[in-house]
Short mmCIF file of C-alpha atoms in Angstrom, two decimals:
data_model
loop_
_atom_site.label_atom_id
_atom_site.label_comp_id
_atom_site.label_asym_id
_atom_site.label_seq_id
_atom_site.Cartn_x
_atom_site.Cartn_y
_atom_site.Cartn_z
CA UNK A 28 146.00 72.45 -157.85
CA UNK A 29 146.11 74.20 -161.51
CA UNK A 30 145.29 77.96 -160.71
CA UNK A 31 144.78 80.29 -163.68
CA UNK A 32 145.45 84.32 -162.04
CA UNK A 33 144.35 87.02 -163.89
CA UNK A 34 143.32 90.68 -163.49
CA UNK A 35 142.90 94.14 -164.80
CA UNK A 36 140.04 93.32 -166.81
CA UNK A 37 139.08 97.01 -167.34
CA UNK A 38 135.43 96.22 -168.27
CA UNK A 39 133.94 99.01 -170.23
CA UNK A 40 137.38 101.03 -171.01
CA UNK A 41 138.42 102.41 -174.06
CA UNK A 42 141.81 102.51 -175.55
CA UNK A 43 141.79 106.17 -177.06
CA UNK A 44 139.07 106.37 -179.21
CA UNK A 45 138.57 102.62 -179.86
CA UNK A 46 135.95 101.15 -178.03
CA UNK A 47 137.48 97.68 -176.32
CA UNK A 48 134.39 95.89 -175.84
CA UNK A 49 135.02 93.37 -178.77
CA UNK A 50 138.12 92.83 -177.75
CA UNK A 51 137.09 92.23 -174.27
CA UNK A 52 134.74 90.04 -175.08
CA UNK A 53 137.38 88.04 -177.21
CA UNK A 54 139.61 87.96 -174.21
CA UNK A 55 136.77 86.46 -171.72
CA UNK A 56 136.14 83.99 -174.56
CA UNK A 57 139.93 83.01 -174.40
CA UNK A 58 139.49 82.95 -170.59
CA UNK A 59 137.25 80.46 -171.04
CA UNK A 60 138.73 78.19 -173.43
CA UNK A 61 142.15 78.15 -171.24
CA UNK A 62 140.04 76.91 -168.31
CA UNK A 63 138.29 74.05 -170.02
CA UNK A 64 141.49 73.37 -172.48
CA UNK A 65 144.12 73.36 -169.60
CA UNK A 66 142.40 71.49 -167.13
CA UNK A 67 142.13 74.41 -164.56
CA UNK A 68 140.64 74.08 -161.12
CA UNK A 69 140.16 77.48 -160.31
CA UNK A 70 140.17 80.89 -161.46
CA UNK A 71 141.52 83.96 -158.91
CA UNK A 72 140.99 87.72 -160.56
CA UNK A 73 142.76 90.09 -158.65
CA UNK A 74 140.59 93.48 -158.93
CA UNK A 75 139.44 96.03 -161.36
CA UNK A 76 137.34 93.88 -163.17
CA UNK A 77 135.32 97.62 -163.97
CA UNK A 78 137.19 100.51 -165.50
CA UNK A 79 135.01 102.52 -163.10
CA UNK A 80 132.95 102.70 -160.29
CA UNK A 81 129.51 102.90 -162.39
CA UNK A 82 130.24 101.01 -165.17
CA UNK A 83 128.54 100.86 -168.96
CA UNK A 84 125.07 98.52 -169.28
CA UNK A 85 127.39 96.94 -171.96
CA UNK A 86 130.24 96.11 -169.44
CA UNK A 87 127.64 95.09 -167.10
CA UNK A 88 126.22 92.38 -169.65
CA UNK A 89 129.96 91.30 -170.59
CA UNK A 90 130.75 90.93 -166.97
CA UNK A 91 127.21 88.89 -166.18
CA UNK A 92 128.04 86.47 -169.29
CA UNK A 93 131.84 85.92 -168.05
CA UNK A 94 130.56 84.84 -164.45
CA UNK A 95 127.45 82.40 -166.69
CA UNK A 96 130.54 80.35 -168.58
CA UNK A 97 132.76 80.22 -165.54
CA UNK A 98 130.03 78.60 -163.49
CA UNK A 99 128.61 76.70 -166.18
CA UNK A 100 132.06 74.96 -166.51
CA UNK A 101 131.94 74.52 -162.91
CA UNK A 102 135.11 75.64 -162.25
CA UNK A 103 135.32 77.84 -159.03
CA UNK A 104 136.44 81.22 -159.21
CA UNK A 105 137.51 84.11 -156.43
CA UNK A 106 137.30 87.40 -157.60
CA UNK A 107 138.25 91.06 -155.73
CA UNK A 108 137.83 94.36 -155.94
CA UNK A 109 140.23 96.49 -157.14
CA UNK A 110 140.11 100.60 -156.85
CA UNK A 111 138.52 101.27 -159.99
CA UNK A 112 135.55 99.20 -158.63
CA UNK A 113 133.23 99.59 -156.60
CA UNK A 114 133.05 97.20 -154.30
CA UNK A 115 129.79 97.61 -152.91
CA UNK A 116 128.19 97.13 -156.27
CA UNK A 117 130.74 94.31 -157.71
CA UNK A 118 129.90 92.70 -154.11
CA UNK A 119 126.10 92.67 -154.51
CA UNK A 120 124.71 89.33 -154.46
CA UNK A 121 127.87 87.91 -153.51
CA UNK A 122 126.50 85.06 -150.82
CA UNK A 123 123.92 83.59 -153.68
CA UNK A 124 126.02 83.94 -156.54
CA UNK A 125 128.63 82.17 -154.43
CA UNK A 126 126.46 79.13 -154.84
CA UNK A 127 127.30 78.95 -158.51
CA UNK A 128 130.93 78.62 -157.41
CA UNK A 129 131.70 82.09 -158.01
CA UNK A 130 133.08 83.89 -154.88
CA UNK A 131 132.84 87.32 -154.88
CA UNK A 132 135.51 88.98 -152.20
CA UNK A 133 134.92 92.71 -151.69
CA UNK A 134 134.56 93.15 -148.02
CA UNK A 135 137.87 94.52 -146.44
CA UNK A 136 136.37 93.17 -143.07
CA UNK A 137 136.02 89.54 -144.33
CA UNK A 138 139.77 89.43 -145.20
CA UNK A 139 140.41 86.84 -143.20
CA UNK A 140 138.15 84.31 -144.33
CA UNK A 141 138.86 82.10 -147.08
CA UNK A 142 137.34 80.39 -149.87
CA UNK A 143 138.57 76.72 -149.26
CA UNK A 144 139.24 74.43 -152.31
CA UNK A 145 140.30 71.03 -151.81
CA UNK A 146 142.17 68.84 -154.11
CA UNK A 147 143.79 65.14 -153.87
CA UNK A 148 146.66 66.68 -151.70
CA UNK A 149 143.99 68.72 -149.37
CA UNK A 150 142.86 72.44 -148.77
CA UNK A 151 143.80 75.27 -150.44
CA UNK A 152 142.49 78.38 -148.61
CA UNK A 153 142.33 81.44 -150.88
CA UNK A 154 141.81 84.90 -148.99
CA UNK A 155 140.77 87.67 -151.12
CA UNK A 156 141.78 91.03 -149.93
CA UNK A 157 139.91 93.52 -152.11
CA UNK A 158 141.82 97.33 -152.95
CA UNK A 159 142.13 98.40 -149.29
CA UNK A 160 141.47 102.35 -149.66
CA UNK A 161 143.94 103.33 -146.13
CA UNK A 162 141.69 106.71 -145.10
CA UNK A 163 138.40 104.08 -145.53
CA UNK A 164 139.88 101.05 -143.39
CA UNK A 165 142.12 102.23 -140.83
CA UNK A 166 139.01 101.90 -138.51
CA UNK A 167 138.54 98.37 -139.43
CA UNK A 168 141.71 97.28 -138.86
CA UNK A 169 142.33 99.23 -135.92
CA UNK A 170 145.32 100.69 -137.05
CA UNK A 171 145.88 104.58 -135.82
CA UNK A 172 148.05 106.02 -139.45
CA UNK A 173 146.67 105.25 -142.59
CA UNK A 174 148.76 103.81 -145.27
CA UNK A 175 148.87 100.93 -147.52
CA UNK A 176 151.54 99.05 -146.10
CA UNK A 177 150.08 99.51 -142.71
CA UNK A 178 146.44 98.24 -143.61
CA UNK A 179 148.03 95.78 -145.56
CA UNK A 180 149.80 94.29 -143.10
CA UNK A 181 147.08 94.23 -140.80
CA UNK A 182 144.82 92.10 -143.26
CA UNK A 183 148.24 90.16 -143.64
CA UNK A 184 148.27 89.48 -139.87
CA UNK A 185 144.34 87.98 -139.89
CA UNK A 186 144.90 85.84 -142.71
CA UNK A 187 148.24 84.16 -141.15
CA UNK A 188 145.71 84.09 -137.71
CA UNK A 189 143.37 82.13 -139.65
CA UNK A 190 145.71 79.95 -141.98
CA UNK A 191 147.26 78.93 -138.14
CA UNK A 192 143.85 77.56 -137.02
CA UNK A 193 143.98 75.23 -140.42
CA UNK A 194 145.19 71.76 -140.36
CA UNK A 195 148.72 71.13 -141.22
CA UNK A 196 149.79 71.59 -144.87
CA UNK A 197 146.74 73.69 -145.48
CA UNK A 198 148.39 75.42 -148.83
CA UNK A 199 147.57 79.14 -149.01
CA UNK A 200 146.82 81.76 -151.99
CA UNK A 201 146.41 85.55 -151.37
CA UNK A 202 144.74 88.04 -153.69
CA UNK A 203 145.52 91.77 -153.14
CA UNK A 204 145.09 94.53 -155.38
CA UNK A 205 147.94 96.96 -154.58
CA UNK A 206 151.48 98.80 -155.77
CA UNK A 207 154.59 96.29 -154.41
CA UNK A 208 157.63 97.72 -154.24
CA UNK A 209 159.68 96.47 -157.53
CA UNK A 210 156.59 96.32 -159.80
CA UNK A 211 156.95 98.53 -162.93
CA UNK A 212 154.36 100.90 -162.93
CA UNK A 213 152.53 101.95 -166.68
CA UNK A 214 150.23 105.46 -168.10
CA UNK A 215 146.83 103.50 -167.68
CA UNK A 216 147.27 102.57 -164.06
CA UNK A 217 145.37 104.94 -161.21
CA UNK A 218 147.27 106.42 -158.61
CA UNK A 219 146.58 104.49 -155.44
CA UNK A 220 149.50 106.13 -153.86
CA UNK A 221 148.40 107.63 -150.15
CA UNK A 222 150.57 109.21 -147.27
CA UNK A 223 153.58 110.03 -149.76
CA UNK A 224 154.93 105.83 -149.85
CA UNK A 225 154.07 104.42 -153.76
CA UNK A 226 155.03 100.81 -152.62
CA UNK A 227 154.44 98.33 -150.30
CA UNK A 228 157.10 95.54 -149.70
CA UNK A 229 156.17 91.94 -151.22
CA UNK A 230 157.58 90.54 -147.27
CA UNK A 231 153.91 91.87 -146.07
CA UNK A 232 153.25 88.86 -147.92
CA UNK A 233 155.51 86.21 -145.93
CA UNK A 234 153.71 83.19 -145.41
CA UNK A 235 151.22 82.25 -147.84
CA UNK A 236 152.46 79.95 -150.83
CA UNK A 237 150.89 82.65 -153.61
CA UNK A 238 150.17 86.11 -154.37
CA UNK A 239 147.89 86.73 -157.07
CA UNK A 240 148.50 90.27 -157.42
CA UNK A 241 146.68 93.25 -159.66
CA UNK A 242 146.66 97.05 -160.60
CA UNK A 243 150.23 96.91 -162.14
CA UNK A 244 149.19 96.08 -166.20
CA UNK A 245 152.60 94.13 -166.54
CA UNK A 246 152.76 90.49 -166.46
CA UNK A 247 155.66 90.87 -163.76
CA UNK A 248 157.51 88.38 -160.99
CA UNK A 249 157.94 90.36 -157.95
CA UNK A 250 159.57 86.84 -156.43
CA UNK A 251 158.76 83.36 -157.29
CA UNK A 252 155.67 83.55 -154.92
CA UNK A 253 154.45 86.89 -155.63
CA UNK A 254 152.94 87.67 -159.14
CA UNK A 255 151.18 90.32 -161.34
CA UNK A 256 149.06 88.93 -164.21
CA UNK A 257 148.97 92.37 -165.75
CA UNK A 258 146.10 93.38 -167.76
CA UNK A 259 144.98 91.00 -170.55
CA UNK A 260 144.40 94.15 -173.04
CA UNK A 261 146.44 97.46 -173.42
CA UNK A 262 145.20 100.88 -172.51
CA UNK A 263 148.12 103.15 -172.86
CA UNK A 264 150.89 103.25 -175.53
CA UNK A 265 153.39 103.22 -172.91
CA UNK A 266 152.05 99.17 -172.98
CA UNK A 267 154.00 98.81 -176.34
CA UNK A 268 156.19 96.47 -174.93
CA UNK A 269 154.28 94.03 -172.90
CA UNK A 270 153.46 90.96 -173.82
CA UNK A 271 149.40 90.42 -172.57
CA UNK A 272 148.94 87.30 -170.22
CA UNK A 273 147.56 85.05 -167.15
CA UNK A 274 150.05 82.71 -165.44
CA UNK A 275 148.96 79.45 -165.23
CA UNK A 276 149.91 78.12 -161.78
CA UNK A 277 150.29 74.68 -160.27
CA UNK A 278 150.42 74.81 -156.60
CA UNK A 279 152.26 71.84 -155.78
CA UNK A 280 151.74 69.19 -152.50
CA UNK A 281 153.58 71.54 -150.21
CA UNK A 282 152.38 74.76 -151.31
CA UNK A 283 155.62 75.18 -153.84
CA UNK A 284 154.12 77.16 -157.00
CA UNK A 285 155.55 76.48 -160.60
CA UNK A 286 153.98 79.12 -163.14
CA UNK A 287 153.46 79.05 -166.67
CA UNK A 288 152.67 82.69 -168.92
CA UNK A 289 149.58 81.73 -171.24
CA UNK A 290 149.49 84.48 -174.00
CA UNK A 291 146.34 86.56 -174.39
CA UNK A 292 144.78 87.87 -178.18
CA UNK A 293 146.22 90.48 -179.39
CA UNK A 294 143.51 92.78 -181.09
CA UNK A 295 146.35 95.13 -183.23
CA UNK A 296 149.84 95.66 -182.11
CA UNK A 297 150.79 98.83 -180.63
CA UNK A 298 154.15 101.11 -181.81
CA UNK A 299 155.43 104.28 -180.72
CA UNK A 300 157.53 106.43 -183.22
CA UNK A 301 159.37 109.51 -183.03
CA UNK A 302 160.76 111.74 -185.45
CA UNK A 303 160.50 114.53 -188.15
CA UNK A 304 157.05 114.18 -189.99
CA UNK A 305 158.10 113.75 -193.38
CA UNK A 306 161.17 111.32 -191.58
CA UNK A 307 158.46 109.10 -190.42
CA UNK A 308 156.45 109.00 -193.58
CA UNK A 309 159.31 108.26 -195.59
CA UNK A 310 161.10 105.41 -193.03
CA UNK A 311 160.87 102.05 -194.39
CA UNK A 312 162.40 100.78 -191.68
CA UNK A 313 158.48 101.71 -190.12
CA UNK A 314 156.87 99.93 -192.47
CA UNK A 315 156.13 97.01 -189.87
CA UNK A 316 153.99 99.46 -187.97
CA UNK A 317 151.67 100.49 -190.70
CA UNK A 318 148.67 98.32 -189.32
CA UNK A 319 149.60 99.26 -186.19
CA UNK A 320 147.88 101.50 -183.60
CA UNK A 321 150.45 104.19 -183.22
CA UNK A 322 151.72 106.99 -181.13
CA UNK A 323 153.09 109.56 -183.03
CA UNK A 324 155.45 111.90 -181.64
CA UNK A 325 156.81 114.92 -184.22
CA UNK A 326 160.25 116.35 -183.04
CA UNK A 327 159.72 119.20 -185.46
CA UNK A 328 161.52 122.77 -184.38
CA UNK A 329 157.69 124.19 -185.80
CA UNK A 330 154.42 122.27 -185.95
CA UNK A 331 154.07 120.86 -189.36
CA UNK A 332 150.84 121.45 -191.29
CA UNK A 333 147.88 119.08 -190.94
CA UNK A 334 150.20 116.13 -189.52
CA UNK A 335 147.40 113.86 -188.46
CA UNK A 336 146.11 113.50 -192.37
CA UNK A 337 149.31 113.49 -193.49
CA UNK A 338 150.30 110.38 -190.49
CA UNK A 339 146.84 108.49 -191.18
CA UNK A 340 147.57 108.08 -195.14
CA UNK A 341 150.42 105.54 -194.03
CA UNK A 342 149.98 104.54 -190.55
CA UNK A 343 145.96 104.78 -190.74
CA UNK A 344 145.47 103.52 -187.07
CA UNK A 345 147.45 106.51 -185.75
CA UNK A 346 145.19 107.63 -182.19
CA UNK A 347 147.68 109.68 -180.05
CA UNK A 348 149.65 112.64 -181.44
CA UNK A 349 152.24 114.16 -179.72
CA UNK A 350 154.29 117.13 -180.56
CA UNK A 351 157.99 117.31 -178.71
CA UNK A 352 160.01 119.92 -180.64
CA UNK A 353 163.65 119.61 -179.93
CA UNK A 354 164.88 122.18 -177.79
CA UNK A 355 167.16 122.39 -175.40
CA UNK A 356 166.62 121.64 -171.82
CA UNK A 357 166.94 124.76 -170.18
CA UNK A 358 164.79 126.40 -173.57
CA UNK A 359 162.11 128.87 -171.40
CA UNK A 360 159.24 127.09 -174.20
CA UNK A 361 159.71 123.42 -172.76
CA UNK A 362 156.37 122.96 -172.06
CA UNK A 363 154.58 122.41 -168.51
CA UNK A 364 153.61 118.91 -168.88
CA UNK A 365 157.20 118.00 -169.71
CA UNK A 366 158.03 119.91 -166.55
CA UNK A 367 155.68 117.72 -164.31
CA UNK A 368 156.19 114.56 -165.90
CA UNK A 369 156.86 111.87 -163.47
CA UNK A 370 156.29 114.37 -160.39
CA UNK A 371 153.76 113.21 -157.64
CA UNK A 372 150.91 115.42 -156.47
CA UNK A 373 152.54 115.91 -153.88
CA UNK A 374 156.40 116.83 -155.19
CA UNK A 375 154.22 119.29 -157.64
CA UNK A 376 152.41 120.82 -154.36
CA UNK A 377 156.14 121.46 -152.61
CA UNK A 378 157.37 122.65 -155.50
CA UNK A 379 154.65 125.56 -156.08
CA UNK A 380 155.28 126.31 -152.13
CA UNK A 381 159.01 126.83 -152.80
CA UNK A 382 157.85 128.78 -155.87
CA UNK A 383 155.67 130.88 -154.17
CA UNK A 384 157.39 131.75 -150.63
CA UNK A 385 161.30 130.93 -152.08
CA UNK A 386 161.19 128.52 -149.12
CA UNK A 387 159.79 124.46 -149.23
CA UNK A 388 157.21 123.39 -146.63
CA UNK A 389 159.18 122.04 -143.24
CA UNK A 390 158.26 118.31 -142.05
CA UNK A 391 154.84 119.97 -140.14
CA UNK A 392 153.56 121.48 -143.76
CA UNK A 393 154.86 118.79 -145.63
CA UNK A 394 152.56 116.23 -143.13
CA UNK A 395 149.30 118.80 -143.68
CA UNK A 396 149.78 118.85 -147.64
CA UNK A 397 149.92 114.80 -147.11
CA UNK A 398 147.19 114.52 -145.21
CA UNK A 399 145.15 116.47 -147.35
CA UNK A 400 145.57 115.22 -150.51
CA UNK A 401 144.51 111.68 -148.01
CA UNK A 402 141.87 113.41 -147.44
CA UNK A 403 140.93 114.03 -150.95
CA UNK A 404 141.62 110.56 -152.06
CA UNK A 405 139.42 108.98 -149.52
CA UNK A 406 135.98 111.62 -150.44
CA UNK A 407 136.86 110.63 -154.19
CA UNK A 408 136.83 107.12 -153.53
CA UNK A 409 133.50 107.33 -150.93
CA UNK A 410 131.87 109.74 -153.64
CA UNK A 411 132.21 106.90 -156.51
CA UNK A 412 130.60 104.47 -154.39
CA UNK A 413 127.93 106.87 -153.22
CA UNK A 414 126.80 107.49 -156.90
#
């Protein structure tokens, strides 16, 4: 069976202050054209189709027309949700629009029931488990500490409970919307970290054949089974480097998966570039970049005058301007954000307590600032849906 994984669609999001829509639309279009060109038999998006939980009427439409020329190619597709979507809203109308061949999986409790596709070597059973917010679930899965790798798991354990009831050589695909431990994180991703632990392991995964993974925006091999598709569009410079795709997989007779990177459009190339203003306008060595959306960050000791005009006359698609003089690192100006960068909420929480008392929280403080900032997660993500 010829899968085609991808995810992060990020309907509705802007990159700065260029709206993506076109480009969006030129990537479902793309989508579309792989499917009918490569001879795929299904389609698996692995959450955060939305950029957020209410998304534009435009997004909306976009969305509504991708799900039209999936089904009118009548190629079936599984789809989660991911935690910039709601999932009450992706998920409404789920059981008739499933009759188009679109399955819609964005019930945590339904986990462990499959879509089953068939093909001349038998079933494939594809379980979608949608973002699993830990603070939302626990209940649900009965577990008694919320964390990801612990609800995880437990979805883990009904879907190998299931796949055991299946005749022999039923092949297996998992979608799961979560942060696996050796997946390279970028700017544009949400936070989905809860109780202090970033990761989850990929062996919560042991024994389905494939793991379409999202939220990471990397195209990224965690093993040979478990993949990210990354997002098909950038939307942060620290993206520069990826290369935008969707694996093309062919899950074999006995469940062994060969995959194949199919390259997405590229709307403008990104670059980052640091340096002395008039350095950087006088470079040719940049001269490449000049069509480029770029990231522009000025190392000079004192903010130059009017740098933006002065970077737009050559690199016209400059959007993000960042000024890092050089100083030393113990200079008392460093600035805050530089202090902070990379620091979890809660690293940035201890830190302010040591500031404040000359003394970090012990294990029993450390486990209240955790449990709040769970806390605060969990209303966030029940406010969006409540909207």
């Amino acid at each position: 069976m010829r899968l085609l994984h991808t995810s992060d669609w990020h309907l509705g999001r802007a990159f700065h202050r260029v709206n993506m829509l076109g480009a969006q639309a030129e990537f479902i279009g793309h989508l579309v054209t792989t499917v009918r060109e490569r001879g795929v038999d299904a389609v698996v998006v692995s959450g955060d189709v939305y950029d957020r939980a209410v998304p534009p009427l435009a997004a909306v439409e976009l969305f509504d027309d991708a799900l039209h020329r999936l089904a009118d190619l009548g190629v079936p597709t599984v789809m989660i949700s991911g935690n910039h979507d709601s999932a009450r809203r992706l998920g409404v109308g789920a059981g008739l629009i499933g009759r188009a061949g679109i399955h819609l999986r964005t019930d945590a409790a339904a986990c462990g029931t499959p879509v089953v596709l068939a093909d001349a070597h038998g079933d494939v059973a594809f379980y979608g488990l949608p973002y699993l917010e830990p603070a939302l679930v626990k209940d649900e899965f009965g577990v008694d500490k919320a964390g990801h790798e612990t609800v995880l798991a437990a979805a883990m354990d009904r879907v190998r409970a299931d796949l055991a009831t299946r005749a022999e050589g039923t092949r297996s695909v998992v979608l799961a919307h979560a942060f696996v431990t050796g997946g390279e994180a970028s700017d544009s991703e949400r936070d989905i970290t809860v109780g202090g632990v970033a990761a989850v392991p990929s062996g919560v995964f042991d024994g389905v054949d494939y793991v379409a993974l999202g939220h990471l925006h990397g195209s990224q091999t965690i093993t040979e089974r478990v993949r990210y598709s990354g997002s098909p569009l950038p939307y942060s410079f620290s993206e520069a480097d990826h290369r935008k795709s969707m694996w093309l997989v062919e899950l074999g007779p006995g469940g062994e998966p060969a995959a194949e990177r199919v390259a997405c459009p590229v709307p403008r190339p990104l670059a980052r570039i640091r340096g002395q203003l008039d350095d950087l306008l006088a470079d040719p060595g940049l001269a490449g970049h000049e069509e480029a959306w770029v990231e522009a960050t000025l190392t000079d000791p004192v903010r130059p005058a009017d740098p933006m005009a002065r970077l737009t006359e050559r690199f016209p698609h400059t959007l993000s301007l960042v000024f890092d003089p050089e100083r030393a690192p113990e200079d008392p100006d460093i600035s805050y954000a530089r202090r902070l960068a990379g620091r979890s909420d809660q690293e940035i929480a201890e830190d302010f307590v040591a500031h404040v008392r000359g003394a970090g929280p012990d294990p029993r403080e450390q486990g209240v600032l955790q449990d709040a900032f769970d806390a605060v997660r969990a209303d966030d993500a029940v406010r969006e849906v409540a909207r």
